[in-house]
Amino acid sequence: MARIFITGSADGLGFLAARELINEGHQVVLHARNAQRTAETKRKLPQAEAVLTADLQSIEETNQLAATANALGTFDAVIHNAGVYQAAPQLIFAVNTLAPYILTSLINKPKRLIYLSSGMHMQGRPNFENFENGRISYSDSKLHVLMLSIAVARQWPGVYSNTVNPGWVPTKMGGHGAPDDLQKGYETQVWLATSNDDKATVSGRYFHHKKERPYNSTANDVKLQEELLHLCEKMTGVAFPNAL
Ligand SMILES: NC(=O)c1ccc[n+]([C@@H]2O[C@H](COP(=O)([O-])OP(=O)(O)OC[C@H]3O[C@@H](n4cnc5c(N)ncnc54)[C@H](OP(=O)(O)O)[C@@H]3O)[C@@H](O)[C@H]2O)c1
């Protein structure tokens, strides 16, 4: 049995991954944006160990979320799943780029980290010149999480850090008409969080439907990765712990 923490798990792929992990016998801590969503999530999945509350738009609440998660003990895996798509650029920046950085830096190191990116990261660029004003696109933010995941894999050799493109699936974000398989949209995260398969116990990789796939090679640029970490530290006041 593994203990897993999943951000943004009141709905969509985060919720579905949590439900699947619980069905498989794992212990799961969920996360929702406010007290109402927390209560709804507890009602939907009463077998969850806990549902933590924090609006990831707020650096302060995100810092507090890490402290609350740490108070529950160390996790075997953390799935950085929460995300927004059709939203103001500053909100996308806070939730998709800064929150995973803060939580990665502050939550006790788990054995495995999984980051939700998107095929749209291919069109993304680092866009560091707009960090001060937060004017970045969804694609940029999904390139950022991939860069973060690869930087973590490089700096923390004892941790499996991987990225998932779930496909375009029919959640609140994907919309009713999304063409890809919903189940395939969360089973890769579940597999990476728990499986001892050789193919799942790797690091710094990018997966779609349990298979490694090509990705935007900008994410491999160590200088850009370091600049991302530096700028995120500057924006949040949270230092990235380099040493293992
Ligand atoms: N669906 C797709 O086609 C698709 C494609 C590529 C990548 N992805 C990625 O997959 C991940 C999951 O997406 P999804 O399709 O499951 O989306 P979703 O159904 O919209 O779920 C996103 C979850 O994140 C939570 N969240 C959003 N903003 C938050 C905030 N400020 N504070 C706390 N929680 C917040 C949402 O809370 P509420 O429920 O309260 O809104 C929701 O539970 C995202 O990172 C997304 O970018 C999805």
Short mmCIF file of N, CA, C and O in Angstrom, two decimals, residues 19 25 37 40 52 58 62 78 87 100 103 132 140 146 149 153 159 175 185 191 197 201 207 210 217 243:
data_model
loop_
_atom_site.label_atom_id
_atom_site.label_comp_id
_atom_site.label_asym_id
_atom_site.label_seq_id
_atom_site.Cartn_x
_atom_site.Cartn_y
_atom_site.Cartn_z
N ARG A 19 -9.83 8.12 -6.81
CA ARG A 19 -10.80 7.03 -6.63
C ARG A 19 -10.21 5.69 -7.05
O ARG A 19 -10.36 4.67 -6.36
N GLY A 25 -6.58 -0.04 -3.10
CA GLY A 25 -6.13 -0.29 -1.74
C GLY A 25 -5.10 0.70 -1.21
O GLY A 25 -4.50 0.47 -0.16
N ARG A 37 -15.82 23.05 -1.45
CA ARG A 37 -15.33 21.98 -2.34
C ARG A 37 -14.74 20.82 -1.51
O ARG A 37 -14.84 19.66 -1.89
N GLU A 40 -17.67 18.79 -0.25
CA GLU A 40 -18.24 18.01 -1.37
C GLU A 40 -17.35 16.81 -1.70
O GLU A 40 -17.84 15.71 -1.97
N LEU A 52 -7.46 18.15 1.98
CA LEU A 52 -6.86 19.40 2.43
C LEU A 52 -7.41 20.56 1.60
O LEU A 52 -7.84 20.37 0.46
N SER A 58 -3.22 31.51 -4.32
CA SER A 58 -2.58 32.27 -3.25
C SER A 58 -1.28 31.59 -2.83
O SER A 58 -1.27 30.42 -2.44
N THR A 62 -0.87 28.23 -0.53
CA THR A 62 -0.10 27.11 -1.09
C THR A 62 1.03 26.72 -0.13
O THR A 62 1.27 25.52 0.10
N VAL A 78 3.48 12.15 -4.88
CA VAL A 78 2.66 13.36 -4.98
C VAL A 78 2.35 13.57 -6.46
O VAL A 78 3.26 13.55 -7.31
N ALA A 87 -8.52 30.77 -18.40
CA ALA A 87 -8.48 31.66 -17.24
C ALA A 87 -7.54 32.81 -17.56
O ALA A 87 -6.81 32.78 -18.56
N PRO A 100 2.93 24.31 -8.39
CA PRO A 100 3.74 23.06 -8.39
C PRO A 100 5.18 23.31 -7.92
O PRO A 100 5.77 22.45 -7.25
N LEU A 103 4.98 23.70 -4.02
CA LEU A 103 4.67 22.43 -3.34
C LEU A 103 5.81 21.43 -3.49
O LEU A 103 6.14 20.70 -2.55
N GLU A 132 7.28 38.71 -14.27
CA GLU A 132 6.93 39.80 -13.34
C GLU A 132 5.46 40.17 -13.45
O GLU A 132 4.80 40.44 -12.46
N ASP A 140 2.68 27.82 -22.22
CA ASP A 140 3.91 28.16 -21.49
C ASP A 140 3.92 27.45 -20.13
O ASP A 140 4.93 26.86 -19.73
N LEU A 146 6.90 20.77 -17.15
CA LEU A 146 7.80 19.76 -17.71
C LEU A 146 9.25 20.10 -17.38
O LEU A 146 10.04 19.21 -16.98
N SER A 149 9.82 19.29 -13.74
CA SER A 149 9.91 17.85 -13.52
C SER A 149 11.28 17.31 -13.93
O SER A 149 11.88 16.49 -13.22
N ALA A 153 14.23 15.73 -11.55
CA ALA A 153 14.84 14.42 -11.85
C ALA A 153 16.37 14.54 -11.85
O ALA A 153 17.07 13.65 -11.36
N VAL A 159 14.68 10.39 -6.37
CA VAL A 159 13.23 10.54 -6.56
C VAL A 159 12.88 10.28 -8.03
O VAL A 159 13.59 10.74 -8.92
N GLY A 175 -13.96 19.54 -21.70
CA GLY A 175 -15.25 19.75 -22.37
C GLY A 175 -15.86 18.43 -22.84
O GLY A 175 -15.15 17.43 -23.03
N GLY A 185 -6.81 8.82 -19.51
CA GLY A 185 -6.36 10.14 -19.03
C GLY A 185 -5.87 10.14 -17.60
O GLY A 185 -5.19 11.08 -17.19
N TRP A 191 -0.41 4.54 -12.40
CA TRP A 191 0.69 3.59 -12.66
C TRP A 191 2.03 4.16 -12.20
O TRP A 191 2.80 3.50 -11.49
N ASP A 197 6.93 -1.71 -12.05
CA ASP A 197 7.31 -2.01 -13.44
C ASP A 197 8.56 -1.19 -13.80
O ASP A 197 8.65 -0.01 -13.45
N THR A 201 9.46 2.94 -13.14
CA THR A 201 10.46 3.37 -12.16
C THR A 201 11.65 4.01 -12.88
O THR A 201 12.76 3.50 -12.88
N PHE A 207 5.33 11.06 -20.42
CA PHE A 207 4.48 9.92 -20.80
C PHE A 207 3.14 10.37 -21.37
O PHE A 207 2.55 11.37 -20.94
N LYS A 210 0.87 5.74 -20.78
CA LYS A 210 1.88 4.79 -20.26
C LYS A 210 3.06 4.57 -21.20
O LYS A 210 3.83 3.61 -21.01
N SER A 217 12.03 19.91 -26.76
CA SER A 217 13.39 19.73 -26.25
C SER A 217 13.90 20.95 -25.48
O SER A 217 14.91 20.85 -24.78
N ALA A 243 20.07 20.16 -2.71
CA ALA A 243 20.74 18.93 -2.28
C ALA A 243 19.71 17.87 -1.94
O ALA A 243 18.61 18.18 -1.48
#
